[in-house]
CSV table of C-alpha atoms in Angstrom, one decimal:
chain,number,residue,atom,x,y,z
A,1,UNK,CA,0.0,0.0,0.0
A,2,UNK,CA,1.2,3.4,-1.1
A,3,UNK,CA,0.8,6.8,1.9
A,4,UNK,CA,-1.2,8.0,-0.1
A,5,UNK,CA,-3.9,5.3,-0.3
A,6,UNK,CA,-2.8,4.6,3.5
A,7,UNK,CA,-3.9,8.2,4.5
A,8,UNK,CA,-7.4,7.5,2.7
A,9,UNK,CA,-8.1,4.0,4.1
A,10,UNK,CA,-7.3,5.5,7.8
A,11,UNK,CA,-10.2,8.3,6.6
A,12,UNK,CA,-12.4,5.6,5.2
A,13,UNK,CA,-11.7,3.4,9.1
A,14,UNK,CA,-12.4,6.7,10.8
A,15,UNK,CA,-15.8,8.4,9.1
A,16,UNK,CA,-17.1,4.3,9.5
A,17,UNK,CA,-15.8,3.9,13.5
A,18,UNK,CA,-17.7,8.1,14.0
A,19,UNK,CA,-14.6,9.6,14.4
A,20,UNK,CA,-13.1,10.9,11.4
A,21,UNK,CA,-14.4,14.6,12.2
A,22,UNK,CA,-11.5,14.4,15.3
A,23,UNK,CA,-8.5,13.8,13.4
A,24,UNK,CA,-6.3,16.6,12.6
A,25,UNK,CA,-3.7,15.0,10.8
A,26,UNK,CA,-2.0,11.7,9.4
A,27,UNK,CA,1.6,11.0,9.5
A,28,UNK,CA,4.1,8.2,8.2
A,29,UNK,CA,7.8,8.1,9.6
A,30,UNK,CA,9.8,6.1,11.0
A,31,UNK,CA,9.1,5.4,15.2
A,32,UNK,CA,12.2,3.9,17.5
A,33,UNK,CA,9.4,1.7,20.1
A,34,UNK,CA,6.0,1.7,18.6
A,35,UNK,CA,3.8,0.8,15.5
A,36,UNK,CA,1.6,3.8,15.7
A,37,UNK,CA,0.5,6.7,17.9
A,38,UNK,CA,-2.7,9.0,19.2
A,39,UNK,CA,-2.4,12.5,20.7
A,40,UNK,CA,-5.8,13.8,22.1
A,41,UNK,CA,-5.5,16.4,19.9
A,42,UNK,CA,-6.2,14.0,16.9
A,43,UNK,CA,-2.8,13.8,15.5
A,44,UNK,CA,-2.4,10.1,14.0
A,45,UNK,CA,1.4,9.3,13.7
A,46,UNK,CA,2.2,5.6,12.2
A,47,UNK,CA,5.8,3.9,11.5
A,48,UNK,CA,6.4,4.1,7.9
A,49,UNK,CA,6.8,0.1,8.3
A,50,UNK,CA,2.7,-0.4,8.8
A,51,UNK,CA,2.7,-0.1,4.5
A,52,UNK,CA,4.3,-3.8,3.9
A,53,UNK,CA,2.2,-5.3,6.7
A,54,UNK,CA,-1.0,-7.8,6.2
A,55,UNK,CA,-3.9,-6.3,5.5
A,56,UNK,CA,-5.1,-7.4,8.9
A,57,UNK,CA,-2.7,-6.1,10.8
A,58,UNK,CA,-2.8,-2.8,9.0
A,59,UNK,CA,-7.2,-2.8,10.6
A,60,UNK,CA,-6.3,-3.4,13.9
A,61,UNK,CA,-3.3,-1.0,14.5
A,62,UNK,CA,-5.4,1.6,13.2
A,63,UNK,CA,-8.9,0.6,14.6
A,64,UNK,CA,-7.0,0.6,18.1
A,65,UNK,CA,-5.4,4.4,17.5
A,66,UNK,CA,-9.1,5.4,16.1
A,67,UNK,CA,-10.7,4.4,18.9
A,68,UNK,CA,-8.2,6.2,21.4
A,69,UNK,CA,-9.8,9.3,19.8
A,70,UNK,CA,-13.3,7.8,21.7
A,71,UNK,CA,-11.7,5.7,24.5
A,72,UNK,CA,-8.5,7.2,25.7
A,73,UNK,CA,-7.6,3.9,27.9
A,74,UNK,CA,-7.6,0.4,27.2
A,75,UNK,CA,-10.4,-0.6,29.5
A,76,UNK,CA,-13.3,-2.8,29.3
A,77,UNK,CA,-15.2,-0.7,27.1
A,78,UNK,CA,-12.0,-0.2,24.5
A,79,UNK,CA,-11.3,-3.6,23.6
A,80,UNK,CA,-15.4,-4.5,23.5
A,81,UNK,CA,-15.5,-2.0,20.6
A,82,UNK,CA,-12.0,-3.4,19.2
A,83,UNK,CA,-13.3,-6.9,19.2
A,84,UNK,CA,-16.1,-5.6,17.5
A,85,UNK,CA,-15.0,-3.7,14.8
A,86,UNK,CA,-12.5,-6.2,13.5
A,87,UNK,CA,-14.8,-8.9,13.5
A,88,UNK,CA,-17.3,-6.8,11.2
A,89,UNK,CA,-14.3,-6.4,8.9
């Protein structure tokens, strides 16, 4: 998968999961400890590395980020709605 096509398949997760009016922007680089990131002021940053994975794996890292924009914590309630989306997909 290209960024470009990346960037619009996060939009296309985000407008489907309610959220895509929170995000402020989308970024690819490269990250030293972690596959992907969420600030709370909707600023998506992913490792550049996300574009060779599985399809499946590319859903889930970003359902999870997406629904930090909702759920800032990985409670009950956050991996209910994780389970959910990916199993709809």
């Amino acid at each position: 998968m290209n960024k470009d096509r990346f960037k619009k398949y996060v939009i296309e997760w985000a407008d489907r999961i309610g959220v895509g009016d929170k995000i402020t922007s989308i970024h690819l680089r490269k990250m030293k400890t972690k596959l992907a990131s969420c600030s709370s002021k909707g600023r998506l940053t992913f490792d550049i590395s996300i574009l060779e994975k599985a399809k499946k794996e590319i859903d889930e890292i970003i359902v999870h980020e997406l629904l930090h924009l909702r759920y800032p914590n990985h409670g009950k309630m956050f991996n209910l709605i994780l389970k959910s989306y990916l199993k709809k997909k």
